[in-house]
Amino acid sequence: MAESARLQVSDEVAISITNMNKWYGTFHVLRDIDLTVYRGERIVICGPSGSGKSTLIRCINALEEHQKGKIVVDGTELSSDLKNIDKIRSEVGMCFQHFNLFPHLTILENCTLAPIWVRKIPQKEAQETAMHFLEKVKIPDQADKYPGQLSGGQQQRVAIARSLCMKPRVMLFDEPTSALDPEMIKEVLDTMIELAEEGMTMLCVTHEMGFARQVANRVIFMDAGQIVEQNEPEEFFNNPQSERTQLFLSQILGH
Amino acid sequence: MSDQNNKPAVAFVREQPIPASPPPTSASGPVRWLQENLFPTWGNALLTVISLYVIYVVLSSSLPWILGGVWNTSSLAECREVLDGRSAACFSVLRERWNQLMFGFKYPPEFYWRPILAFFLMLVAAAPVLFPDLPRKMLVFTGLYPFVAFWLIWGGTILSPLLALAGCVLGYLAYSKWVSRSFAAGFFGGIAVAFVVWWLGGLLIPEGASDNAMLPAVASRDLGGFMLNMMLGVTCVSLSVPLGIALALGRQSDLPIVKGICVIFIEFIRGVPLITLLFVASVMLAYLFPPDATVDLFLRVVIMITMFSAAYIAEVIRGGLAALPKGQKEAADSLGLDYAQAMRLIILPQALKISIPGIVNVAVGLFKDTTLVSVISMFDIVGMIRGPILASTEWNGVYWELFLFAAVLFFVVCYSISQYSQWLERRLETDHR
Ligand SMILES: Nc1ncnc2c1ncn2[C@@H]1O[C@H](COP(=O)(O)OP(=O)(O)O)[C@@H](O)[C@H]1O
Ligand SMILES: [Mg+2]
């Protein structure tokens, strides 16, 4: 991908977070988060463990509730109204660290369940869509197996396909490769890179810095519940401004 | 070779791959089996011999008693005559009182075909629920079955089961209309609608509607025998599983009132012996309902047993729910499934599968506990034996044969339930862990 094309995104706003705060009981996990994601942007979020990365992206599809501030996804504001929450969730796909496939359903059923029940798509059509995306993540031949019969890398690719079957406008990834054996990381990253090249809006919590360099237009560094630094990947890695970022980068790149 | 000292070489490269070979065959044969399983050591051999002796003693005294049993006499005295001092069973009572043991002593004999038909229809209705591979269309019959069975067994005007059906259908429609707003709204709205329909419809059914009905009415107090145990068992199990699910989910609810009600209900019911609940049903519940509402004793007992086992099932299912990883609900949420869908499609299938052994345990216990109704003067099979049969002059004193028969009946049913549940667990095995 040419550098200029990579950084070029539309000026349509996909997600806008303003002055968002969240507490777990009295513990202030997210502090004054301001973040605007434009359509087609690929954002990588990194930071030390416990800094609130997962919490941030889980707030975006209301898996966690925020207590202050505003989150607007695709023009719909996240409030306690269940209708809005369900609408946003069906527009936003999410992949988890531990895949969270449904073990009692086959791979194909995992992929067709939400389209059939949420989008009310006929079963036949949902199966065709599912096979299309399973082919895309290169495991169409596993469609009739159960998740427990697949390797970790395959399961994570199924999880990506399952989200894609809902035709989401935004994809969230929470450390999608950190539960995988090293030889499986690449197959998942390749799938994600392909997705990025097709112009999917992505927010990705990951420590795969190679991936960040290759596809991200922005890298965000979080610490102690705050956004400490954000920049284009080249600048971010070559010329980090804040001390905490430098320390973090030296720890994960330093060996 | 230059390397003359005895240091083991570190570097190693395999040149020939090791081909796969079959596992070693272990020695077999009956003698070998005996040696390995029954007489492996002196201690075990001794245990084997003692066990064989105990089995011999038990069988040698009970088998002649059973096999030499008398089947064709009309009273215990005649049995004694025929046996002429020999010790053997007097099974004639089972033959002579078969109908009473099965249907109680008041159910009109000319209508025995009705509960029998209801029993066989029950097998058809239960099949698609028990065996997931059968066509799903059969569930329509399962849904209609309770009303058909009610009509067959109790008879009377067909308007009553139709009204009950109408209440359920309208309640379900209300549920599916309101559930999109919130699950609680749909759930309680549906129940409320059903009750309103039943109440209004009850006013509409004319007074003497049952007098000339196609199937003459049979009163609840005329039901009895093993039929009553089966009816209570089947009704209460099939009602208490959904109620138990609702209670278990309610206990996890975010709504404090719902949660509170469920917790208090479960803890209270579990803390009380079933027999006291049954006495409440037989005596006191009449005071709680309005004076002119004659709530049927059968219905009152069903309510009590159902509540009792639902509380236990709720706790079993809560264990199943707690065993699921949190990520399952999150994944369902993140795909946009609403609460009812997430529960029905993702959470409950997995939680129920884990809970099968516990639920079966409760169901088997419930089925056997239906004999407790004999204490509140209902004539189930135990009530029949203790009451009319043993009290009769012909059969006074035939304890062993009668209670053995009751025990065998219960054992057959409970053992089938247990075998079925083990089959189901294997059938649902998809983890491949
Ligand atoms: N459900 C919860 N209740 C209370 N504290 C939590 C909960 N989830 C996470 N936390 C805390 O919030 C902080 C941020 O967590 P998280 O967003 O998972 O961090 P990260 O993903 O960056 O490692 C951590 O200190 C964690 O202990
Ligand atoms: Mg995390």
XYZ file of C-alpha atoms and ligand atoms in Angstrom:
716
model
C 0.000 0.000 0.000
C 1.391 3.382 -0.945
C 2.047 5.592 2.046
C -0.180 8.418 0.856
C -3.101 6.098 0.141
C -2.706 4.478 3.506
C -3.021 7.701 5.405
C -5.851 8.999 3.320
C -9.197 8.466 4.958
C -12.597 9.947 4.366
C -13.706 12.808 6.538
C -16.903 10.985 7.458
C -16.905 10.299 11.182
C -17.433 6.672 12.197
C -17.003 6.925 15.950
C -16.779 10.024 18.043
C -15.978 9.861 21.723
C -16.028 13.076 23.684
C -14.911 13.562 27.233
C -15.786 9.995 28.163
C -15.182 8.755 31.705
C -15.752 5.398 33.280
C -15.495 4.062 36.794
C -15.528 0.526 38.162
C -17.084 1.296 41.522
C -14.828 4.069 42.737
C -11.913 3.094 40.505
C -11.529 5.640 37.700
C -10.522 3.430 34.736
C -11.047 5.799 31.808
C -10.389 9.498 32.136
C -11.493 12.184 29.714
C -11.191 10.091 26.593
C -11.542 12.109 23.382
C -11.245 10.171 20.165
C -12.636 10.627 16.689
C -12.373 7.733 14.266
C -12.980 8.482 10.588
C -14.434 5.964 8.216
C -11.736 3.725 6.821
C -9.254 4.459 9.574
C -7.172 1.683 11.100
C -6.243 2.510 14.646
C -3.946 0.472 16.832
C -4.229 0.956 20.577
C -1.373 -0.142 22.773
C -0.284 0.391 26.320
C 0.680 -1.501 29.451
C -1.584 -4.141 30.924
C -4.391 -2.667 32.998
C -4.264 0.703 31.279
C -7.897 0.453 30.157
C -7.512 -0.528 26.486
C -10.040 -3.324 26.652
C -12.420 -1.209 28.659
C -12.230 1.558 26.065
C -13.144 -0.603 23.105
C -15.749 -2.479 25.112
C -17.429 0.845 25.857
C -17.779 1.450 22.137
C -20.236 -1.416 21.732
C -21.708 -0.997 25.193
C -20.328 -4.213 26.652
C -19.321 -1.794 29.399
C -21.357 1.203 30.382
C -19.681 4.626 30.554
C -20.774 7.035 33.234
C -19.874 10.408 31.768
C -19.359 11.867 28.322
C -20.672 10.922 24.955
C -20.070 8.099 22.489
C -21.602 8.358 19.034
C -21.249 5.398 16.685
C -22.392 5.872 13.116
C -24.599 8.757 14.123
C -26.325 6.845 16.916
C -25.588 7.939 20.443
C -24.955 5.241 23.028
C -27.438 5.753 25.795
C -29.199 3.337 28.095
C -31.887 2.916 25.422
C -31.748 -0.792 24.530
C -32.855 -0.123 20.935
C -29.809 2.055 20.294
C -27.494 -0.420 21.940
C -28.742 -3.320 19.824
C -28.505 -1.204 16.684
C -24.921 -0.206 17.414
C -23.925 -3.744 18.312
C -25.204 -5.054 15.020
C -23.136 -2.418 13.171
C -19.960 -3.007 15.149
C -18.140 -6.330 14.988
C -15.907 -7.485 17.817
C -13.204 -10.101 18.165
C -12.031 -11.222 21.567
C -8.752 -12.476 22.900
C -10.271 -15.876 23.664
C -12.396 -16.021 20.466
C -15.617 -16.736 22.391
C -17.013 -18.996 19.703
C -20.189 -20.825 20.662
C -18.981 -24.362 21.416
C -22.383 -26.020 21.014
C -22.807 -24.787 17.430
C -20.906 -25.754 14.296
C -18.640 -23.238 12.595
C -21.317 -22.540 10.002
C -24.003 -22.115 12.660
C -21.730 -19.782 14.597
C -21.555 -17.610 11.486
C -25.220 -17.712 10.507
C -26.798 -17.319 13.953
C -26.720 -13.542 14.266
C -27.628 -12.782 10.624
C -30.653 -15.074 10.910
C -31.888 -13.864 14.293
C -30.819 -10.228 14.309
C -30.872 -9.292 10.633
C -33.730 -11.737 9.866
C -31.944 -12.997 6.766
C -33.280 -16.289 5.325
C -31.190 -19.283 6.375
C -30.097 -20.153 2.847
C -28.794 -16.689 2.163
C -27.102 -16.486 5.566
C -25.311 -19.749 4.838
C -24.092 -18.454 1.498
C -22.774 -15.293 3.124
C -21.142 -17.353 5.860
C -19.417 -19.605 3.330
C -18.214 -16.522 1.469
C -16.538 -15.143 4.579
C -15.235 -18.524 5.679
C -13.579 -18.783 2.283
C -12.145 -15.368 2.837
C -10.529 -16.426 6.095
C -9.478 -19.624 4.288
C -11.338 -22.277 6.265
C -14.427 -23.163 4.231
C -13.673 -26.883 4.632
C -14.138 -26.687 8.413
C -17.706 -25.381 8.223
C -19.337 -28.468 9.697
C -16.903 -28.965 12.554
C -17.314 -27.682 16.072
C -15.051 -24.947 17.473
C -13.380 -27.411 19.840
C -11.994 -29.304 16.846
C -10.109 -26.303 15.442
C -6.731 -24.810 16.301
C -6.557 -21.447 18.042
C -5.617 -19.597 14.880
C -8.475 -21.189 12.987
C -10.891 -20.354 15.778
C -9.869 -16.718 15.757
C -10.332 -16.559 11.991
C -13.791 -18.078 12.414
C -14.521 -15.411 15.014
C -13.519 -12.754 12.489
C -15.719 -14.358 9.838
C -18.582 -14.549 12.311
C -18.361 -10.810 12.897
C -18.033 -10.065 9.198
C -21.225 -11.998 8.447
C -23.116 -9.184 10.135
C -21.584 -6.809 7.545
C -20.339 -4.465 10.244
C -19.175 -0.941 9.446
C -16.574 -0.979 12.203
C -14.490 -3.838 13.611
C -13.062 -3.909 17.126
C -10.255 -6.293 18.033
C -9.191 -6.921 21.622
C -5.749 -8.529 21.556
C -6.820 -11.030 18.883
C -3.442 -12.755 18.744
C -2.253 -12.754 22.331
C -3.789 -16.127 23.217
C -2.260 -17.815 20.164
C 0.831 -19.911 19.684
C 3.467 -18.015 17.710
C 3.046 -20.011 14.523
C -0.643 -19.129 14.379
C -0.290 -15.398 14.891
C 0.639 -14.761 11.287
C -2.450 -16.418 9.809
C -4.699 -14.203 11.924
C -2.721 -11.055 11.207
C -2.829 -11.809 7.478
C -6.609 -11.980 7.674
C -6.707 -8.665 9.488
C -4.340 -7.026 7.019
C -6.531 -8.157 4.161
C -9.520 -6.674 5.922
C -7.688 -3.387 6.421
C -6.762 -3.242 2.768
C -10.419 -3.488 1.856
C -11.043 -0.310 3.764
C -12.679 -1.627 6.929
C -12.713 0.814 9.817
C -10.749 -0.952 12.543
C -9.843 -0.345 16.154
C -7.334 -2.841 17.274
C -5.798 -3.402 20.671
C -2.594 -5.273 19.961
C 1.067 -5.425 20.758
C 1.966 -6.605 17.263
C 4.030 -3.616 16.284
C 4.795 -5.012 12.836
C 1.081 -5.031 12.169
C 0.789 -1.479 13.461
C 3.547 -0.265 11.155
C 2.107 -2.037 8.175
C -1.571 -1.104 8.333
C -2.340 1.502 10.983
C -2.888 5.121 10.168
C -2.769 6.020 13.814
C -1.273 4.458 16.886
C -2.696 5.386 20.255
C -0.784 4.847 23.460
C -2.786 4.549 26.665
C -1.610 4.531 30.233
C -3.534 4.693 33.501
C -6.844 5.205 31.743
C -5.740 8.116 29.624
C -4.708 8.606 26.034
C -1.102 9.637 26.477
C 0.058 9.925 22.924
C -1.204 9.359 19.418
C 0.567 9.697 16.100
C 1.149 8.209 12.690
C 2.995 4.919 13.104
C 6.341 6.045 11.678
C 6.468 9.072 13.949
C 5.109 7.129 16.880
C 7.757 4.439 16.748
C 10.723 6.526 15.602
C 10.065 9.620 17.575
C 7.909 9.035 20.657
C 7.308 12.207 22.594
C 6.214 11.222 26.057
C 8.487 9.512 28.509
C 5.965 6.808 29.290
C 5.652 5.963 25.599
C 9.404 5.730 25.278
C 9.601 3.446 28.264
C 6.791 1.242 26.969
C 8.284 0.993 23.483
C 11.700 0.203 24.855
C 10.144 -2.588 26.901
C 8.275 -4.264 24.094
C 10.773 -3.616 21.277
C 13.935 -3.566 23.307
C 15.127 -7.135 23.310
C 36.735 -41.958 14.434
C 38.349 -38.971 15.956
C 36.011 -38.679 18.951
C 37.515 -41.240 21.304
C 36.252 -40.087 24.731
C 32.848 -41.282 26.013
C 31.024 -37.943 26.018
C 27.512 -38.357 24.656
C 27.066 -36.534 21.413
C 24.821 -33.475 21.671
C 24.201 -33.062 18.012
C 21.625 -35.452 16.640
C 19.858 -35.628 13.340
C 17.263 -38.268 12.579
C 17.839 -39.787 9.191
C 15.156 -42.453 9.134
C 11.613 -41.526 10.311
C 10.140 -44.098 12.702
C 7.187 -45.780 11.003
C 3.908 -46.025 12.951
C 3.273 -49.473 14.420
C 0.102 -50.999 15.902
C -0.234 -50.997 19.715
C 0.820 -54.202 21.509
C -2.090 -56.637 21.750
C -2.880 -57.547 25.326
C -3.589 -61.147 26.169
C -7.272 -61.957 26.232
C -9.660 -64.844 26.775
C -12.139 -65.708 29.515
C -9.649 -67.359 31.855
C -7.354 -64.401 31.577
C -10.299 -62.051 32.224
C -11.304 -63.951 35.369
C -7.760 -63.859 36.615
C -7.359 -60.145 36.041
C -10.751 -58.973 37.252
C -11.953 -61.381 39.903
C -8.882 -63.106 41.345
C -5.914 -60.771 40.898
C -4.747 -61.093 44.529
C -5.632 -63.310 47.502
C -7.590 -60.466 49.130
C -9.603 -59.816 46.004
C -10.235 -63.503 45.508
C -11.632 -63.702 49.032
C -13.911 -60.721 48.363
C -15.107 -62.343 45.156
C -15.975 -65.549 46.952
C -17.813 -63.722 49.745
C -19.759 -61.632 47.230
C -20.754 -64.696 45.273
C -21.963 -66.325 48.481
C -24.066 -63.280 49.441
C -25.596 -63.166 45.973
C -26.366 -66.872 46.251
C -28.063 -66.475 49.636
C -30.213 -63.572 48.432
C -31.259 -65.249 45.208
C -31.819 -68.677 46.719
C -34.337 -67.273 49.151
C -36.063 -64.743 46.893
C -36.156 -66.525 43.539
C -38.274 -69.497 44.661
C -40.565 -67.044 46.433
C -41.051 -65.053 43.222
C -41.040 -67.908 40.700
C -43.323 -70.074 42.810
C -45.818 -67.227 43.163
C -49.534 -67.831 42.788
C -51.426 -65.761 40.220
C -54.917 -67.197 39.992
C -56.680 -66.963 43.329
C -59.279 -64.451 44.453
C -58.116 -63.859 48.024
C -55.141 -64.286 50.319
C -56.857 -67.152 52.092
C -57.129 -69.061 48.809
C -53.471 -68.324 48.142
C -52.524 -69.911 51.440
C -54.609 -72.928 50.585
C -52.955 -73.377 47.214
C -49.495 -72.866 48.635
C -50.213 -75.316 51.416
C -47.542 -74.090 53.792
C -44.957 -73.367 51.105
C -43.447 -69.895 51.299
C -44.172 -68.151 47.991
C -45.652 -64.952 46.707
C -49.341 -64.342 46.258
C -49.344 -62.275 43.091
C -53.033 -62.888 42.517
C -53.695 -59.556 44.144
C -51.971 -57.804 41.255
C -54.207 -59.563 38.777
C -57.373 -59.087 40.728
C -56.751 -55.460 41.652
C -54.851 -54.473 38.506
C -57.351 -51.823 37.472
C -57.407 -50.315 40.949
C -53.620 -50.199 41.100
C -53.515 -48.488 37.724
C -56.532 -46.180 37.757
C -57.724 -45.951 41.351
C -61.066 -47.296 42.552
C -63.391 -44.573 41.338
C -62.404 -43.903 37.744
C -65.296 -45.269 35.634
C -64.072 -48.554 34.079
C -65.878 -47.878 30.796
C -63.592 -44.836 30.344
C -60.267 -46.554 31.059
C -59.456 -46.178 27.379
C -59.209 -42.401 27.845
C -56.174 -42.292 30.171
C -54.622 -45.169 28.214
C -54.961 -43.216 24.990
C -53.610 -40.132 26.761
C -50.608 -42.197 27.887
C -49.733 -43.330 24.373
C -50.268 -39.846 22.968
C -47.875 -38.627 25.667
C -45.160 -40.862 24.239
C -45.729 -39.250 20.834
C -45.776 -35.756 22.319
C -42.635 -36.304 24.373
C -40.651 -37.816 21.506
C -39.657 -34.609 19.663
C -38.698 -32.950 22.964
C -36.592 -35.887 24.082
C -35.019 -36.736 20.731
C -33.619 -33.683 18.924
C -33.260 -35.593 15.656
C -36.992 -36.021 15.115
C -38.686 -33.530 12.773
C -39.407 -30.234 14.506
C -42.925 -30.159 13.077
C -43.924 -32.764 15.668
C -43.597 -30.066 18.306
C -46.963 -28.698 17.186
C -48.567 -31.823 18.567
C -46.477 -31.530 21.721
C -47.858 -28.039 22.197
C -51.434 -29.248 21.796
C -50.953 -32.371 23.900
C -51.608 -30.906 27.377
C -55.032 -29.726 26.265
C -55.868 -33.002 24.528
C -54.746 -35.003 27.559
C -56.719 -32.787 29.906
C -59.812 -33.278 27.821
C -59.327 -37.023 27.558
C -58.707 -37.642 31.240
C -61.158 -35.234 32.802
C -63.677 -35.069 29.979
C -66.420 -32.490 30.302
C -66.992 -29.578 27.996
C -64.403 -29.102 25.320
C -64.653 -25.366 25.971
C -62.345 -25.594 29.014
C -59.273 -26.960 27.212
C -60.000 -24.651 24.283
C -60.104 -21.709 26.669
C -56.856 -22.832 28.284
C -55.302 -23.105 24.824
C -56.598 -19.659 23.842
C -55.084 -18.168 26.997
C -51.700 -19.702 26.205
C -51.751 -18.638 22.560
C -52.790 -15.052 23.321
C -50.284 -14.909 26.164
C -47.566 -16.038 23.786
C -48.608 -13.466 21.183
C -48.467 -10.753 23.835
C -45.042 -11.996 24.871
C -43.646 -11.891 21.334
C -45.105 -8.414 20.805
C -43.640 -6.910 23.959
C -40.428 -8.852 24.261
C -38.711 -6.508 21.801
C -39.232 -3.718 24.333
C -37.742 -5.671 27.181
C -37.697 -9.296 28.207
C -39.402 -8.635 31.543
C -42.207 -6.677 29.839
C -42.840 -9.547 27.441
C -42.612 -12.252 30.104
C -44.913 -10.674 32.680
C -47.182 -9.113 30.035
C -47.693 -12.515 28.438
C -48.574 -14.118 31.773
C -50.971 -11.285 32.623
C -52.750 -11.564 29.271
C -53.146 -15.326 29.680
C -54.723 -14.898 33.115
C -57.103 -12.209 31.874
C -58.216 -14.469 29.022
C -58.787 -17.395 31.392
C -60.709 -15.238 33.837
C -62.919 -13.642 31.167
C -63.437 -16.952 29.381
C -64.301 -18.630 32.659
C -67.197 -16.200 33.020
C -68.406 -17.029 29.514
C -68.532 -20.824 29.813
C -72.152 -21.639 30.758
C -72.928 -23.379 34.022
C -74.062 -26.785 32.779
C -71.717 -27.018 29.811
C -70.247 -30.322 30.972
C -73.540 -32.144 31.450
C -73.989 -33.535 27.965
C -70.394 -33.375 26.820
C -68.970 -35.789 24.273
C -66.658 -37.196 26.932
C -68.528 -37.374 30.260
C -66.752 -35.467 33.001
C -64.679 -37.321 35.616
C -63.935 -35.487 38.862
C -60.358 -35.027 40.049
C -61.040 -36.921 43.261
C -61.904 -39.980 41.146
C -58.388 -40.161 39.718
C -56.048 -42.613 41.351
C -53.545 -45.411 41.114
C -50.313 -45.295 39.168
C -52.116 -43.097 36.635
C -52.212 -40.362 39.276
C -48.469 -40.735 39.921
C -47.742 -40.548 36.215
C -49.997 -37.525 35.767
C -48.460 -35.682 38.702
C -44.947 -36.661 37.668
C -45.268 -35.681 34.024
C -47.163 -32.446 34.710
C -44.887 -31.308 37.501
C -41.637 -32.148 35.708
C -42.704 -30.405 32.537
C -43.872 -27.340 34.454
C -40.999 -27.147 36.905
C -38.218 -27.154 34.304
C -39.398 -23.910 32.634
C -40.274 -22.402 36.011
C -36.862 -23.396 37.323
C -35.198 -21.756 34.306
C -37.198 -18.577 34.878
C -36.254 -18.563 38.567
C -32.577 -19.159 37.816
C -32.518 -16.320 35.289
C -34.539 -14.123 37.626
C -32.019 -14.726 40.359
C -29.332 -13.270 38.099
C -31.468 -10.329 37.030
C -30.325 -6.726 37.298
C -33.798 -5.730 38.465
C -33.668 -5.822 42.270
C -37.365 -6.641 42.702
C -37.318 -9.605 40.323
C -34.096 -10.831 41.862
C -35.442 -10.431 45.382
C -38.643 -12.318 44.644
C -36.734 -15.185 43.052
C -34.218 -15.460 45.889
C -36.893 -15.411 48.583
C -39.038 -17.924 46.688
C -36.170 -20.355 46.145
C -34.790 -20.107 49.650
C -38.191 -20.384 51.288
C -39.373 -23.369 49.270
C -36.109 -25.204 49.681
C -36.249 -24.693 53.408
C -39.621 -26.400 53.833
C -40.398 -30.137 53.687
C -42.545 -31.124 50.715
C -45.017 -32.872 52.972
C -45.863 -29.615 54.733
C -46.438 -27.948 51.389
C -48.796 -30.771 50.472
C -50.750 -30.310 53.691
C -50.937 -26.617 52.898
C -52.285 -27.588 49.485
C -54.873 -29.944 50.893
C -56.087 -27.848 53.804
C -54.975 -24.295 53.844
C -54.863 -23.202 50.238
C -58.639 -23.320 50.260
C -58.602 -20.384 52.685
C -56.281 -18.321 50.507
C -58.452 -18.440 47.419
C -61.793 -16.621 47.349
C -64.460 -18.721 49.085
C -66.443 -19.618 45.983
C -63.357 -20.498 43.931
C -63.153 -24.252 44.156
C -59.602 -24.735 43.069
C -59.205 -28.378 42.298
C -57.170 -30.483 44.751
C -55.182 -31.976 41.865
C -54.296 -28.488 40.679
C -53.305 -27.414 44.188
C -51.019 -30.411 44.561
C -49.512 -29.775 41.128
C -48.797 -26.174 42.123
C -47.047 -27.258 45.323
C -44.926 -30.049 43.838
C -44.026 -27.838 40.882
C -42.911 -24.990 43.111
C -40.931 -27.401 45.246
C -38.970 -28.992 42.446
C -38.674 -25.735 40.490
C -36.749 -24.261 43.408
C -34.291 -27.157 43.265
C -34.038 -27.079 39.488
C -33.404 -23.327 39.637
C -30.387 -23.919 41.834
C -29.101 -26.682 39.574
C -29.415 -24.409 36.543
C -27.786 -21.536 38.398
C -24.774 -23.780 38.788
C -24.821 -24.428 35.037
C -25.083 -20.726 34.272
C -22.199 -19.937 36.595
C -20.030 -22.525 34.868
C -20.219 -20.765 31.493
C -17.391 -18.396 30.611
C -18.426 -14.734 30.708
C -17.279 -14.398 27.106
C -20.275 -16.348 25.799
C -22.767 -13.701 26.853
C -20.420 -10.963 25.663
C -20.017 -12.572 22.260
C -23.791 -12.909 21.959
C -24.229 -9.273 22.990
C -21.572 -8.053 20.617
C -23.379 -9.724 17.714
C -26.517 -7.754 18.552
C -28.610 -10.599 19.979
C -31.127 -9.313 22.514
C -31.489 -10.790 26.001
C -34.115 -13.378 25.104
C -32.208 -14.515 22.013
C -28.888 -14.689 23.835
C -30.437 -16.781 26.580
C -32.374 -19.073 24.294
C -29.744 -19.651 21.630
C -26.439 -19.350 23.438
C -26.578 -19.418 27.219
C -29.362 -21.850 28.102
C -28.444 -24.621 25.622
C -25.003 -24.742 27.201
C -26.095 -24.217 30.797
C -28.865 -26.806 30.525
C -26.491 -29.319 29.041
C -24.212 -28.951 32.049
C -27.259 -29.184 34.319
C -28.724 -32.386 32.848
C -27.503 -34.721 35.621
C -28.802 -32.381 38.299
C -32.151 -31.822 36.619
C -32.622 -35.554 36.137
C -31.796 -36.053 39.771
C -34.557 -33.646 40.760
C -36.990 -35.128 38.236
C -36.450 -38.670 39.521
C -36.861 -37.469 43.100
C -40.002 -35.578 42.169
C -41.527 -38.590 40.483
C -40.991 -40.732 43.545
C -42.250 -37.958 45.821
C -45.609 -38.049 44.065
C -46.365 -41.009 46.365
C -46.460 -38.522 49.246
C -49.913 -37.432 48.119
C -51.207 -40.641 49.714
C -50.674 -38.840 53.020
C -53.231 -36.169 52.137
C -55.768 -38.859 51.247
C -55.316 -38.973 47.512
C -55.383 -42.514 46.210
C -52.237 -42.806 44.154
C -50.685 -46.261 43.879
C -49.363 -46.207 47.443
C -52.612 -44.713 48.679
C -54.519 -47.485 46.912
C -52.332 -50.180 48.434
C -52.453 -48.797 51.950
C -56.122 -47.927 51.709
C -58.712 -49.877 49.750
C -56.601 -52.920 48.893
C -54.960 -53.796 52.197
C -58.137 -52.836 54.030
C -60.214 -55.302 52.044
C -60.966 -58.624 53.677
C -59.619 -60.600 50.698
C -56.151 -59.081 50.623
C -55.449 -57.989 54.163
C -51.790 -58.859 54.778
C -50.344 -58.962 51.225
C -47.646 -56.326 51.873
C -44.585 -57.676 50.101
C -46.159 -58.386 46.754
C -47.952 -55.053 46.486
C -45.110 -52.801 47.558
C -42.643 -54.819 45.488
C -44.878 -54.217 42.487
C -45.064 -50.474 43.190
C -41.295 -50.383 43.611
C -40.761 -52.165 40.283
C -43.054 -49.708 38.486
C -41.179 -46.711 39.885
C -37.830 -48.328 39.228
C -38.664 -48.937 35.563
C -39.664 -45.318 35.020
C -36.785 -43.795 36.983
C -34.177 -46.082 35.434
C -35.434 -45.183 31.953
C -35.143 -41.495 32.789
C -31.605 -42.039 33.992
C -30.600 -44.028 30.890
C -32.186 -41.428 28.633
C -30.284 -38.617 30.305
C -26.990 -40.410 29.833
C -27.769 -40.920 26.176
C -28.675 -37.242 25.838
C -25.430 -36.134 27.466
C -23.442 -38.180 24.971
C -25.576 -36.897 22.107
C -24.889 -33.274 23.056
C -21.159 -33.800 23.438
C -19.560 -31.254 21.101
C -16.641 -29.945 23.158
C -13.985 -32.372 21.934
C -11.859 -31.372 24.854
N -15.193 -5.751 35.734
C -14.219 -5.047 36.359
N -14.397 -4.626 37.628
C -13.439 -3.904 38.264
N -12.274 -3.565 37.721
C -12.023 -3.952 36.459
C -12.984 -4.717 35.713
N -12.469 -4.957 34.486
C -11.258 -4.374 34.470
N -10.983 -3.755 35.638
C -9.784 -2.995 35.953
O -9.749 -1.913 35.057
C -8.423 -1.692 34.614
C -8.382 -1.693 33.103
O -8.645 -2.984 32.636
P -8.546 -3.363 31.106
O -9.341 -2.393 30.328
O -8.900 -4.791 30.974
O -7.008 -3.153 30.825
P -6.168 -3.604 29.573
O -7.062 -4.217 28.578
O -5.523 -2.349 29.096
O -5.151 -4.562 30.084
C -7.564 -2.760 35.245
O -6.912 -2.180 36.342
C -8.535 -3.789 35.705
O -8.084 -4.386 36.892
Mg -7.183 -6.200 27.843
